[in-house]
PDB file of N, CA and C in Angstrom:
ATOM      1  N   PRO A 287      -8.205 -15.122 -11.352  1.00 84.00           N
ATOM      2  CA  PRO A 287      -6.869 -14.511 -11.350  1.00 84.00           C
ATOM      3  C   PRO A 287      -6.652 -13.599 -10.142  1.00 84.00           C
ATOM      4  N   ILE A 288      -5.424 -13.474  -9.741  1.00 92.00           N
ATOM      5  CA  ILE A 288      -5.080 -12.661  -8.577  1.00 92.00           C
ATOM      6  C   ILE A 288      -5.491 -11.200  -8.759  1.00 92.00           C
ATOM      7  N   ALA A 289      -5.549 -10.723  -9.988  1.00 93.00           N
ATOM      8  CA  ALA A 289      -5.941  -9.332 -10.249  1.00 93.00           C
ATOM      9  C   ALA A 289      -7.355  -9.037  -9.758  1.00 93.00           C
ATOM     10  N   ARG A 290      -8.151 -10.056  -9.596  1.00 96.00           N
ATOM     11  CA  ARG A 290      -9.544  -9.865  -9.147  1.00 96.00           C
ATOM     12  C   ARG A 290      -9.725 -10.112  -7.650  1.00 96.00           C
ATOM     13  N   TRP A 291      -8.650 -10.403  -6.944  1.00 96.00           N
ATOM     14  CA  TRP A 291      -8.752 -10.650  -5.513  1.00 96.00           C
ATOM     15  C   TRP A 291      -9.177  -9.379  -4.784  1.00 96.00           C
ATOM     16  N   THR A 292     -10.000  -9.577  -3.761  1.00 94.00           N
ATOM     17  CA  THR A 292     -10.360  -8.477  -2.868  1.00 94.00           C
ATOM     18  C   THR A 292      -9.301  -8.396  -1.769  1.00 94.00           C
ATOM     19  N   GLN A 293      -9.365  -7.355  -0.961  1.00 90.00           N
ATOM     20  CA  GLN A 293      -8.437  -7.262   0.166  1.00 90.00           C
ATOM     21  C   GLN A 293      -8.640  -8.431   1.120  1.00 90.00           C
ATOM     22  N   ASP A 294      -9.880  -8.880   1.279  1.00 96.00           N
ATOM     23  CA  ASP A 294     -10.148 -10.046   2.128  1.00 96.00           C
ATOM     24  C   ASP A 294      -9.466 -11.291   1.569  1.00 96.00           C
ATOM     25  N   ASP A 295      -9.476 -11.460   0.244  1.00 97.00           N
ATOM     26  CA  ASP A 295      -8.790 -12.595  -0.382  1.00 97.00           C
ATOM     27  C   ASP A 295      -7.291 -12.544  -0.096  1.00 97.00           C
ATOM     28  N   VAL A 296      -6.715 -11.368  -0.237  1.00 94.00           N
ATOM     29  CA  VAL A 296      -5.281 -11.199   0.021  1.00 94.00           C
ATOM     30  C   VAL A 296      -4.973 -11.505   1.480  1.00 94.00           C
ATOM     31  N   ASP A 297      -5.767 -10.947   2.387  1.00 94.00           N
ATOM     32  CA  ASP A 297      -5.546 -11.171   3.818  1.00 94.00           C
ATOM     33  C   ASP A 297      -5.642 -12.652   4.170  1.00 94.00           C
ATOM     34  N   ALA A 298      -6.612 -13.345   3.591  1.00 97.00           N
ATOM     35  CA  ALA A 298      -6.779 -14.780   3.852  1.00 97.00           C
ATOM     36  C   ALA A 298      -5.577 -15.562   3.341  1.00 97.00           C
ATOM     37  N   TYR A 299      -5.093 -15.226   2.158  1.00 97.00           N
ATOM     38  CA  TYR A 299      -3.935 -15.918   1.590  1.00 97.00           C
ATOM     39  C   TYR A 299      -2.697 -15.691   2.455  1.00 97.00           C
ATOM     40  N   VAL A 300      -2.489 -14.440   2.869  1.00 96.00           N
ATOM     41  CA  VAL A 300      -1.344 -14.104   3.715  1.00 96.00           C
ATOM     42  C   VAL A 300      -1.392 -14.907   5.013  1.00 96.00           C
ATOM     43  N   ALA A 301      -2.561 -14.967   5.644  1.00 97.00           N
ATOM     44  CA  ALA A 301      -2.710 -15.705   6.899  1.00 97.00           C
ATOM     45  C   ALA A 301      -2.516 -17.203   6.699  1.00 97.00           C
ATOM     46  N   GLU A 302      -3.115 -17.742   5.657  1.00 98.00           N
ATOM     47  CA  GLU A 302      -3.057 -19.187   5.413  1.00 98.00           C
ATOM     48  C   GLU A 302      -1.653 -19.665   5.054  1.00 98.00           C
ATOM     49  N   HIS A 303      -0.900 -18.833   4.356  1.00 98.00           N
ATOM     50  CA  HIS A 303       0.409 -19.257   3.859  1.00 98.00           C
ATOM     51  C   HIS A 303       1.584 -18.637   4.609  1.00 98.00           C
ATOM     52  N   GLY A 304       1.308 -17.882   5.658  1.00 98.00           N
ATOM     53  CA  GLY A 304       2.374 -17.302   6.471  1.00 98.00           C
ATOM     54  C   GLY A 304       3.259 -16.325   5.711  1.00 98.00           C
ATOM     55  N   VAL A 305       2.670 -15.583   4.799  1.00 97.00           N
ATOM     56  CA  VAL A 305       3.430 -14.623   4.001  1.00 97.00           C
ATOM     57  C   VAL A 305       3.886 -13.468   4.894  1.00 97.00           C
ATOM     58  N   LEU A 306       5.164 -13.130   4.811  1.00 96.00           N
ATOM     59  CA  LEU A 306       5.680 -11.993   5.562  1.00 96.00           C
ATOM     60  C   LEU A 306       5.214 -10.707   4.891  1.00 96.00           C
ATOM     61  N   THR A 307       4.802  -9.738   5.694  1.00 94.00           N
ATOM     62  CA  THR A 307       4.354  -8.456   5.155  1.00 94.00           C
ATOM     63  C   THR A 307       5.199  -7.326   5.731  1.00 94.00           C
ATOM     64  N   ASN A 308       5.174  -6.205   5.070  1.00 90.00           N
ATOM     65  CA  ASN A 308       5.907  -5.038   5.526  1.00 90.00           C
ATOM     66  C   ASN A 308       5.277  -4.541   6.825  1.00 90.00           C
ATOM     67  N   PRO A 309       6.071  -4.333   7.885  1.00 92.00           N
ATOM     68  CA  PRO A 309       5.526  -3.867   9.164  1.00 92.00           C
ATOM     69  C   PRO A 309       4.806  -2.525   9.064  1.00 92.00           C
ATOM     70  N   LEU A 310       5.111  -1.732   8.055  1.00 89.00           N
ATOM     71  CA  LEU A 310       4.438  -0.441   7.901  1.00 89.00           C
ATOM     72  C   LEU A 310       2.950  -0.605   7.625  1.00 89.00           C
ATOM     73  N   LEU A 311       2.543  -1.742   7.083  1.00 88.00           N
ATOM     74  CA  LEU A 311       1.122  -1.973   6.815  1.00 88.00           C
ATOM     75  C   LEU A 311       0.303  -1.915   8.098  1.00 88.00           C
ATOM     76  N   MET A 312       0.883  -2.346   9.212  1.00 89.00           N
ATOM     77  CA  MET A 312       0.187  -2.321  10.499  1.00 89.00           C
ATOM     78  C   MET A 312       0.323  -0.963  11.201  1.00 89.00           C
ATOM     79  N   ASP A 313       1.055  -0.040  10.568  1.00 88.00           N
ATOM     80  CA  ASP A 313       1.303   1.274  11.155  1.00 88.00           C
ATOM     81  C   ASP A 313       0.619   2.388  10.365  1.00 88.00           C
ATOM     82  N   GLY A 314      -0.439   2.037   9.608  1.00 84.00           N
ATOM     83  CA  GLY A 314      -1.212   3.050   8.905  1.00 84.00           C
ATOM     84  C   GLY A 314      -0.807   3.318   7.476  1.00 84.00           C
ATOM     85  N   TYR A 315       0.157   2.556   6.973  1.00 86.00           N
ATOM     86  CA  TYR A 315       0.571   2.695   5.576  1.00 86.00           C
ATOM     87  C   TYR A 315      -0.138   1.605   4.777  1.00 86.00           C
ATOM     88  N   ALA A 316      -1.244   1.959   4.129  1.00 85.00           N
ATOM     89  CA  ALA A 316      -2.040   0.954   3.423  1.00 85.00           C
ATOM     90  C   ALA A 316      -1.412   0.524   2.108  1.00 85.00           C
ATOM     91  N   SER A 317      -0.535   1.339   1.556  1.00 83.00           N
ATOM     92  CA  SER A 317       0.165   1.040   0.309  1.00 83.00           C
ATOM     93  C   SER A 317       1.575   1.576   0.478  1.00 83.00           C
ATOM     94  N   VAL A 318       2.568   0.718   0.383  1.00 84.00           N
ATOM     95  CA  VAL A 318       3.941   1.107   0.686  1.00 84.00           C
ATOM     96  C   VAL A 318       4.757   1.216  -0.597  1.00 84.00           C
ATOM     97  N   GLY A 319       5.397   2.370  -0.748  1.00 79.00           N
ATOM     98  CA  GLY A 319       6.314   2.591  -1.866  1.00 79.00           C
ATOM     99  C   GLY A 319       7.670   2.960  -1.299  1.00 79.00           C
ATOM    100  N   CYS A 320       8.363   3.847  -1.968  1.00 78.00           N
ATOM    101  CA  CYS A 320       9.665   4.279  -1.480  1.00 78.00           C
ATOM    102  C   CYS A 320       9.479   5.282  -0.331  1.00 78.00           C
ATOM    103  N   ALA A 321      10.488   5.428   0.494  1.00 78.00           N
ATOM    104  CA  ALA A 321      10.390   6.258   1.693  1.00 78.00           C
ATOM    105  C   ALA A 321       9.998   7.708   1.421  1.00 78.00           C
ATOM    106  N   PRO A 322      10.614   8.409   0.461  1.00 77.00           N
ATOM    107  CA  PRO A 322      10.240   9.813   0.293  1.00 77.00           C
ATOM    108  C   PRO A 322       8.879  10.042  -0.365  1.00 77.00           C
ATOM    109  N   CYS A 323       8.295   8.998  -0.939  1.00 79.00           N
ATOM    110  CA  CYS A 323       7.034   9.169  -1.685  1.00 79.00           C
ATOM    111  C   CYS A 323       5.835   8.523  -0.995  1.00 79.00           C
ATOM    112  N   THR A 324       5.967   8.113   0.265  1.00 84.00           N
ATOM    113  CA  THR A 324       4.901   7.383   0.940  1.00 84.00           C
ATOM    114  C   THR A 324       4.562   8.043   2.273  1.00 84.00           C
ATOM    115  N   ARG A 325       3.269   8.132   2.564  1.00 86.00           N
ATOM    116  CA  ARG A 325       2.817   8.628   3.870  1.00 86.00           C
ATOM    117  C   ARG A 325       1.667   7.744   4.344  1.00 86.00           C
ATOM    118  N   ARG A 326       1.345   7.874   5.625  1.00 88.00           N
ATOM    119  CA  ARG A 326       0.204   7.131   6.164  1.00 88.00           C
ATOM    120  C   ARG A 326      -1.073   7.593   5.472  1.00 88.00           C
ATOM    121  N   VAL A 327      -1.998   6.664   5.329  1.00 86.00           N
ATOM    122  CA  VAL A 327      -3.299   6.977   4.752  1.00 86.00           C
ATOM    123  C   VAL A 327      -4.212   7.461   5.871  1.00 86.00           C
ATOM    124  N   LEU A 328      -4.920   8.535   5.608  1.00 87.00           N
ATOM    125  CA  LEU A 328      -5.856   9.074   6.591  1.00 87.00           C
ATOM    126  C   LEU A 328      -7.174   8.320   6.531  1.00 87.00           C
ATOM    127  N   GLU A 329      -7.900   8.319   7.632  1.00 89.00           N
ATOM    128  CA  GLU A 329      -9.188   7.628   7.683  1.00 89.00           C
ATOM    129  C   GLU A 329     -10.100   8.136   6.568  1.00 89.00           C
ATOM    130  N   GLY A 330     -10.692   7.209   5.834  1.00 90.00           N
ATOM    131  CA  GLY A 330     -11.597   7.544   4.746  1.00 90.00           C
ATOM    132  C   GLY A 330     -10.925   7.712   3.394  1.00 90.00           C
ATOM    133  N   GLU A 331      -9.594   7.747   3.363  1.00 87.00           N
ATOM    134  CA  GLU A 331      -8.883   7.883   2.094  1.00 87.00           C
ATOM    135  C   GLU A 331      -8.741   6.532   1.400  1.00 87.00           C
ATOM    136  N   ASP A 332      -8.575   6.570   0.096  1.00 86.00           N
ATOM    137  CA  ASP A 332      -8.264   5.382  -0.680  1.00 86.00           C
ATOM    138  C   ASP A 332      -6.919   4.826  -0.217  1.00 86.00           C
ATOM    139  N   ALA A 333      -6.748   3.518  -0.300  1.00 83.00           N
ATOM    140  CA  ALA A 333      -5.521   2.869   0.164  1.00 83.00           C
ATOM    141  C   ALA A 333      -4.269   3.431  -0.502  1.00 83.00           C
ATOM    142  N   ARG A 334      -4.368   3.884  -1.735  1.00 82.00           N
ATOM    143  CA  ARG A 334      -3.191   4.389  -2.435  1.00 82.00           C
ATOM    144  C   ARG A 334      -3.020   5.907  -2.326  1.00 82.00           C
ATOM    145  N   ALA A 335      -3.839   6.550  -1.504  1.00 82.00           N
ATOM    146  CA  ALA A 335      -3.735   8.001  -1.341  1.00 82.00           C
ATOM    147  C   ALA A 335      -2.406   8.417  -0.717  1.00 82.00           C
ATOM    148  N   GLY A 336      -1.761   7.520  -0.005  1.00 81.00           N
ATOM    149  CA  GLY A 336      -0.486   7.829   0.623  1.00 81.00           C
ATOM    150  C   GLY A 336       0.701   7.739  -0.311  1.00 81.00           C
ATOM    151  N   ARG A 337       0.480   7.295  -1.533  1.00 80.00           N
ATOM    152  CA  ARG A 337       1.565   7.183  -2.512  1.00 80.00           C
ATOM    153  C   ARG A 337       1.646   8.467  -3.316  1.00 80.00           C
ATOM    154  N   TRP A 338       2.796   9.058  -3.394  1.00 75.00           N
ATOM    155  CA  TRP A 338       3.059  10.272  -4.174  1.00 75.00           C
ATOM    156  C   TRP A 338       2.146  11.423  -3.759  1.00 75.00           C
ATOM    157  N   ALA A 339       1.771  11.488  -2.501  1.00 72.00           N
ATOM    158  CA  ALA A 339       0.850  12.520  -2.002  1.00 72.00           C
ATOM    159  C   ALA A 339       1.414  13.917  -2.247  1.00 72.00           C
ATOM    160  N   GLY A 340       0.596  14.778  -2.824  1.00 71.00           N
ATOM    161  CA  GLY A 340       0.982  16.153  -3.072  1.00 71.00           C
ATOM    162  C   GLY A 340       1.990  16.335  -4.185  1.00 71.00           C
ATOM    163  N   ARG A 341       2.219  15.295  -4.961  1.00 72.00           N
ATOM    164  CA  ARG A 341       3.235  15.364  -6.009  1.00 72.00           C
ATOM    165  C   ARG A 341       2.650  15.364  -7.420  1.00 72.00           C
ATOM    166  N   GLY A 342       1.334  15.178  -7.556  1.00 71.00           N
ATOM    167  CA  GLY A 342       0.728  15.171  -8.874  1.00 71.00           C
ATOM    168  C   GLY A 342       1.243  14.062  -9.769  1.00 71.00           C
ATOM    169  N   LYS A 343       1.654  12.944  -9.175  1.00 67.00           N
ATOM    170  CA  LYS A 343       2.219  11.832  -9.926  1.00 67.00           C
ATOM    171  C   LYS A 343       1.497  10.543  -9.569  1.00 67.00           C
ATOM    172  N   THR A 344       1.683   9.534 -10.392  1.00 65.00           N
ATOM    173  CA  THR A 344       1.183   8.199 -10.070  1.00 65.00           C
ATOM    174  C   THR A 344       2.291   7.166 -10.151  1.00 65.00           C
ATOM    175  N   GLU A 345       3.466   7.574 -10.540  1.00 67.00           N
ATOM    176  CA  GLU A 345       4.637   6.696 -10.583  1.00 67.00           C
ATOM    177  C   GLU A 345       5.812   7.439  -9.972  1.00 67.00           C
ATOM    178  N   CYS A 346       6.711   6.715  -9.353  1.00 65.00           N
ATOM    179  CA  CYS A 346       7.824   7.332  -8.645  1.00 65.00           C
ATOM    180  C   CYS A 346       8.809   8.011  -9.595  1.00 65.00           C
ATOM    181  N   GLY A 347       9.213   7.339 -10.649  1.00 63.00           N
ATOM    182  CA  GLY A 347      10.197   7.927 -11.550  1.00 63.00           C
ATOM    183  C   GLY A 347      11.561   8.088 -10.913  1.00 63.00           C
ATOM    184  N   LEU A 348      11.846   7.256  -9.911  1.00 60.00           N
ATOM    185  CA  LEU A 348      13.136   7.276  -9.206  1.00 60.00           C
ATOM    186  C   LEU A 348      13.473   8.655  -8.641  1.00 60.00           C
ATOM    187  N   HIS A 349      12.470   9.287  -8.066  1.00 54.00           N
ATOM    188  CA  HIS A 349      12.618  10.546  -7.324  1.00 54.00           C
ATOM    189  C   HIS A 349      13.017  11.712  -8.207  1.00 54.00           C
ATOM    190  N   GLY A 350      12.818  11.602  -9.501  1.00 53.00           N
ATOM    191  CA  GLY A 350      13.270  12.658 -10.417  1.00 53.00           C
ATOM    192  C   GLY A 350      12.288  13.665 -10.754  1.00 53.00           C
TER     193      GLY A 350
END
């Protein structure tokens, strides 16, 4: 199942099938959410560390 894919599996699928990706992924955003809740991931951080950074949340909640 796709839930068990590694990042290498995802990258291979994207390359093989020509899947369009968000340009922010190549600009240091390892996980992209909404604009006010997303920042670049720093070296050594988990890929999702840039989501809801400093907000004590794990879901957007529509900015509320």
